[in-house]
PDB file of C-alpha atoms in Angstrom:
ATOM      1  CA  MET A  21      -8.020  15.692   1.138  1.00  0.00           C
ATOM      2  CA  THR A  22      -9.051  12.159   1.999  1.00  0.00           C
ATOM      3  CA  GLN A  23     -12.677  11.365   1.337  1.00  0.00           C
ATOM      4  CA  SER A  24     -14.880   9.596   3.849  1.00  0.00           C
ATOM      5  CA  ILE A  25     -14.526   5.834   3.693  1.00  0.00           C
ATOM      6  CA  LYS A  26     -17.429   3.547   4.487  1.00  0.00           C
ATOM      7  CA  LEU A  27     -16.637   0.262   6.186  1.00  0.00           C
ATOM      8  CA  THR A  28     -18.722  -2.891   6.127  1.00  0.00           C
ATOM      9  CA  THR A  29     -19.596  -4.759   9.319  1.00  0.00           C
ATOM     10  CA  ASP A  30     -17.001  -7.425   8.434  1.00  0.00           C
ATOM     11  CA  GLN A  31     -14.316  -4.767   7.953  1.00  0.00           C
ATOM     12  CA  MET A  32     -15.165  -3.211  11.325  1.00  0.00           C
ATOM     13  CA  ARG A  33     -14.878  -6.663  12.943  1.00  0.00           C
ATOM     14  CA  LEU A  34     -11.483  -7.163  11.288  1.00  0.00           C
ATOM     15  CA  ILE A  35     -10.276  -3.747  12.511  1.00  0.00           C
ATOM     16  CA  SER A  36     -11.444  -4.572  16.032  1.00  0.00           C
ATOM     17  CA  LEU A  37      -9.654  -7.933  15.885  1.00  0.00           C
ATOM     18  CA  PHE A  38      -6.519  -6.228  14.503  1.00  0.00           C
ATOM     19  CA  GLN A  39      -6.503  -3.666  17.318  1.00  0.00           C
ATOM     20  CA  ASN A  40      -7.068  -6.326  20.000  1.00  0.00           C
ATOM     21  CA  VAL A  41      -4.214  -8.501  18.699  1.00  0.00           C
ATOM     22  CA  THR A  42      -1.681  -5.755  17.915  1.00  0.00           C
ATOM     23  CA  LYS A  43      -2.661  -2.894  20.289  1.00  0.00           C
ATOM     24  CA  ALA A  44      -2.043  -0.602  17.281  1.00  0.00           C
ATOM     25  CA  THR A  45      -4.696   1.652  15.744  1.00  0.00           C
ATOM     26  CA  ALA A  46      -5.967   0.755  12.279  1.00  0.00           C
ATOM     27  CA  ARG A  47      -7.475   3.481  10.150  1.00  0.00           C
ATOM     28  CA  ASP A  48      -8.861   1.212   7.447  1.00  0.00           C
ATOM     29  CA  CYS A  49      -9.247  -2.375   6.315  1.00  0.00           C
ATOM     30  CA  ILE A  50      -9.534  -3.642   2.747  1.00  0.00           C
ATOM     31  CA  GLU A  51     -10.516  -7.205   1.947  1.00  0.00           C
ATOM     32  CA  ASP A  52      -8.893  -8.164  -1.348  1.00  0.00           C
ATOM     33  CA  GLU A  53     -10.672 -11.364  -2.387  1.00  0.00           C
ATOM     34  CA  LYS A  54      -8.760 -11.576  -5.683  1.00  0.00           C
ATOM     35  CA  GLN A  55      -5.399 -11.828  -3.936  1.00  0.00           C
ATOM     36  CA  ASP A  56      -6.802 -13.566  -0.828  1.00  0.00           C
ATOM     37  CA  ARG A  57      -5.454 -10.939   1.569  1.00  0.00           C
ATOM     38  CA  VAL A  58      -6.535  -8.348   4.101  1.00  0.00           C
ATOM     39  CA  ILE A  59      -4.789  -4.962   3.973  1.00  0.00           C
ATOM     40  CA  PHE A  60      -4.770  -2.823   7.109  1.00  0.00           C
ATOM     41  CA  VAL A  61      -3.876   0.873   6.977  1.00  0.00           C
ATOM     42  CA  VAL A  62      -2.290   1.760  10.309  1.00  0.00           C
ATOM     43  CA  GLU A  63      -1.890   5.185  11.869  1.00  0.00           C
ATOM     44  CA  PRO A  64       1.482   6.928  11.413  1.00  0.00           C
ATOM     45  CA  GLY A  65       4.178   5.684  13.779  1.00  0.00           C
ATOM     46  CA  MET A  66       2.349   2.468  14.695  1.00  0.00           C
ATOM     47  CA  MET A  67       3.915   0.114  12.163  1.00  0.00           C
ATOM     48  CA  GLY A  68       6.386  -1.483  14.596  1.00  0.00           C
ATOM     49  CA  LEU A  69       3.682  -2.089  17.193  1.00  0.00           C
ATOM     50  CA  ALA A  70       1.369  -3.528  14.521  1.00  0.00           C
ATOM     51  CA  ILE A  71       3.996  -5.967  13.221  1.00  0.00           C
ATOM     52  CA  GLY A  72       5.082  -7.123  16.677  1.00  0.00           C
ATOM     53  CA  LYS A  73       8.388  -8.646  17.715  1.00  0.00           C
ATOM     54  CA  GLY A  74       9.614 -10.902  14.925  1.00  0.00           C
ATOM     55  CA  GLY A  75       6.284 -10.443  13.123  1.00  0.00           C
ATOM     56  CA  ALA A  76       4.367 -12.176  15.924  1.00  0.00           C
ATOM     57  CA  HIS A  77       1.237 -10.024  15.612  1.00  0.00           C
ATOM     58  CA  ILE A  78       1.007 -10.532  11.852  1.00  0.00           C
ATOM     59  CA  LYS A  79       1.444 -14.297  12.199  1.00  0.00           C
ATOM     60  CA  SER A  80      -1.297 -14.431  14.850  1.00  0.00           C
ATOM     61  CA  LEU A  81      -3.664 -12.422  12.664  1.00  0.00           C
ATOM     62  CA  GLN A  82      -2.965 -14.600   9.619  1.00  0.00           C
ATOM     63  CA  ASN A  83      -3.749 -17.727  11.657  1.00  0.00           C
ATOM     64  CA  ILE A  84      -7.022 -16.216  12.887  1.00  0.00           C
ATOM     65  CA  VAL A  85      -8.331 -14.815   9.568  1.00  0.00           C
ATOM     66  CA  LYS A  86      -6.817 -17.613   7.423  1.00  0.00           C
ATOM     67  CA  ARG A  87      -5.596 -15.092   4.844  1.00  0.00           C
ATOM     68  CA  ASN A  88      -2.458 -13.073   4.193  1.00  0.00           C
ATOM     69  CA  VAL A  89      -2.288  -9.856   6.192  1.00  0.00           C
ATOM     70  CA  GLU A  90      -0.514  -6.798   4.782  1.00  0.00           C
ATOM     71  CA  LEU A  91       0.115  -3.467   6.473  1.00  0.00           C
ATOM     72  CA  VAL A  92       0.547   0.049   5.128  1.00  0.00           C
ATOM     73  CA  GLU A  93       1.426   3.070   7.234  1.00  0.00           C
ATOM     74  CA  PHE A  94      -0.845   6.030   6.486  1.00  0.00           C
ATOM     75  CA  ASP A  95       0.396   9.532   5.674  1.00  0.00           C
ATOM     76  CA  GLU A  96      -1.581  12.654   4.733  1.00  0.00           C
ATOM     77  CA  ASP A  97       0.973  13.393   2.006  1.00  0.00           C
ATOM     78  CA  PRO A  98       0.161  11.234  -1.061  1.00  0.00           C
ATOM     79  CA  VAL A  99       3.853  10.983  -2.038  1.00  0.00           C
ATOM     80  CA  LYS A 100       4.896   9.729   1.424  1.00  0.00           C
ATOM     81  CA  PHE A 101       1.900   7.394   1.452  1.00  0.00           C
ATOM     82  CA  LEU A 102       3.032   5.896  -1.875  1.00  0.00           C
ATOM     83  CA  THR A 103       6.565   5.382  -0.587  1.00  0.00           C
ATOM     84  CA  ASN A 104       5.083   3.676   2.505  1.00  0.00           C
ATOM     85  CA  LEU A 105       3.082   1.385   0.214  1.00  0.00           C
ATOM     86  CA  PHE A 106       6.212   0.097  -1.454  1.00  0.00           C
ATOM     87  CA  ASN A 107       9.569  -0.591   0.145  1.00  0.00           C
ATOM     88  CA  SER A 108      10.811   2.995   0.553  1.00  0.00           C
ATOM     89  CA  LYS A 109      14.431   1.832   0.093  1.00  0.00           C
ATOM     90  CA  MET A 110      13.609   0.819  -3.490  1.00  0.00           C
ATOM     91  CA  ILE A 111      11.873   4.062  -4.484  1.00  0.00           C
ATOM     92  CA  LEU A 112      14.060   6.639  -6.222  1.00  0.00           C
ATOM     93  CA  GLU A 113      11.290   9.212  -6.631  1.00  0.00           C
ATOM     94  CA  ALA A 114       7.515   9.470  -6.337  1.00  0.00           C
ATOM     95  CA  ARG A 115       5.309  12.305  -7.534  1.00  0.00           C
ATOM     96  CA  VAL A 116       1.649  13.059  -8.206  1.00  0.00           C
ATOM     97  CA  GLU A 117       0.725  14.792 -11.468  1.00  0.00           C
ATOM     98  CA  SER A 118      -2.455  16.060 -13.077  1.00  0.00           C
ATOM     99  CA  ARG A 119      -3.425  14.430 -16.351  1.00  0.00           C
ATOM    100  CA  PRO A 120      -4.911  16.350 -19.319  1.00  0.00           C
ATOM    101  CA  ASP A 121      -8.373  14.923 -18.515  1.00  0.00           C
ATOM    102  CA  GLY A 122      -8.221  16.415 -15.001  1.00  0.00           C
ATOM    103  CA  SER A 123      -7.577  13.128 -13.188  1.00  0.00           C
ATOM    104  CA  LYS A 124      -4.502  12.544 -11.032  1.00  0.00           C
ATOM    105  CA  GLN A 125      -1.758  10.004 -11.579  1.00  0.00           C
ATOM    106  CA  ALA A 126       1.154   8.911  -9.446  1.00  0.00           C
ATOM    107  CA  VAL A 127       4.533   8.191 -10.992  1.00  0.00           C
ATOM    108  CA  VAL A 128       6.914   6.040  -8.976  1.00  0.00           C
ATOM    109  CA  MET A 129      10.506   5.763 -10.204  1.00  0.00           C
ATOM    110  CA  VAL A 130      12.458   2.671  -9.162  1.00  0.00           C
ATOM    111  CA  ASP A 131      15.840   1.108  -9.812  1.00  0.00           C
ATOM    112  CA  PRO A 132      15.495  -1.079 -12.952  1.00  0.00           C
ATOM    113  CA  ARG A 133      16.994  -4.061 -11.075  1.00  0.00           C
ATOM    114  CA  LYS A 134      14.355  -3.739  -8.328  1.00  0.00           C
ATOM    115  CA  LYS A 135      11.270  -3.136 -10.479  1.00  0.00           C
ATOM    116  CA  GLY A 136      10.055  -6.740 -10.216  1.00  0.00           C
ATOM    117  CA  LEU A 137      10.216  -6.599  -6.419  1.00  0.00           C
ATOM    118  CA  VAL A 138       8.355  -3.289  -6.317  1.00  0.00           C
ATOM    119  CA  VAL A 139       5.574  -4.468  -8.668  1.00  0.00           C
ATOM    120  CA  GLY A 140       5.302  -7.792  -6.830  1.00  0.00           C
ATOM    121  CA  ARG A 141       4.333 -11.284  -7.956  1.00  0.00           C
ATOM    122  CA  GLU A 142       1.466 -11.025 -10.453  1.00  0.00           C
ATOM    123  CA  GLY A 143       1.437  -7.248  -9.847  1.00  0.00           C
ATOM    124  CA  ARG A 144       0.015  -7.580  -6.335  1.00  0.00           C
ATOM    125  CA  ASN A 145       1.957  -4.594  -4.914  1.00  0.00           C
ATOM    126  CA  ALA A 146       1.045  -2.413  -7.890  1.00  0.00           C
ATOM    127  CA  GLU A 147      -2.610  -3.412  -7.491  1.00  0.00           C
ATOM    128  CA  LYS A 148      -2.491  -2.554  -3.766  1.00  0.00           C
ATOM    129  CA  ALA A 149      -1.030   0.855  -4.620  1.00  0.00           C
ATOM    130  CA  ARG A 150      -3.767   1.537  -7.185  1.00  0.00           C
ATOM    131  CA  LEU A 151      -6.489   0.473  -4.770  1.00  0.00           C
ATOM    132  CA  LEU A 152      -5.270   2.617  -1.863  1.00  0.00           C
ATOM    133  CA  ALA A 153      -4.198   5.664  -3.922  1.00  0.00           C
ATOM    134  CA  LYS A 154      -7.696   5.828  -5.418  1.00  0.00           C
ATOM    135  CA  ARG A 155      -9.390   5.216  -2.066  1.00  0.00           C
ATOM    136  CA  TYR A 156      -7.493   7.922  -0.194  1.00  0.00           C
ATOM    137  CA  PHE A 157      -6.346  10.529  -2.705  1.00  0.00           C
ATOM    138  CA  ASN A 158      -8.533   9.934  -5.804  1.00  0.00           C
ATOM    139  CA  ILE A 159      -5.413   9.088  -7.816  1.00  0.00           C
ATOM    140  CA  THR A 160      -6.699   7.095 -10.768  1.00  0.00           C
ATOM    141  CA  HIS A 161      -3.419   5.815 -12.240  1.00  0.00           C
ATOM    142  CA  VAL A 162      -0.224   4.567 -10.602  1.00  0.00           C
ATOM    143  CA  MET A 163       2.717   4.133 -12.958  1.00  0.00           C
ATOM    144  CA  ILE A 164       5.833   2.288 -11.839  1.00  0.00           C
ATOM    145  CA  ASN A 165       8.731   3.260 -14.077  1.00  0.00           C
ATOM    146  CA  SER A 166      12.426   2.567 -14.077  1.00  0.00           C
ATOM    147  CA  GLN A 167      15.062   4.634 -15.737  1.00  0.00           C
ATOM    148  CA  GLU A 168      17.391   2.603 -17.851  1.00  0.00           C
ATOM    149  CA  ARG A 169      20.979   3.676 -17.460  1.00  0.00           C
ATOM    150  CA  PRO A 170      22.292   5.400 -20.551  1.00  0.00           C
ATOM    151  CA  THR A 171      24.929   3.348 -22.321  1.00  0.00           C
ATOM    152  CA  LEU A 172      28.153   5.043 -23.227  1.00  0.00           C
ATOM    153  CA  GLU A 173      29.226   4.634 -26.824  1.00  0.00           C
ATOM    154  CA  MET A 174      32.841   5.098 -27.827  1.00  0.00           C
TER     155      MET A 174
END
């Protein structure tokens, strides 16, 4: 289901650097100039190795590339991939739906008190989700919704 992804020479260098520092396998690398960060998509089950003890590998990488480094664990299932993108403890439900125009959209339901954390400062987590969902699963829209609790009237 995932389409072929073309990497630039710089992205291949970053992946090589990532794998040398962390000893974990990276599947992809996205340079997000707008947010001044590098996002690595790691193979399933390699997140702990990629982070390192106490975040040591991430700190080393950030010092070398002089940018923020973010990790996402890959999954073939778009719903699991979306929950990996966000903090899975804050996700109540995630689903992928077809829109009337034939495109796909992801709907992520979160606790209303945690919505700000899920979306991230200036929407950086939401933007990362949109970027990666489109890149891997051709999902054109990612909606982050929260269900307000119904109020009881007496």
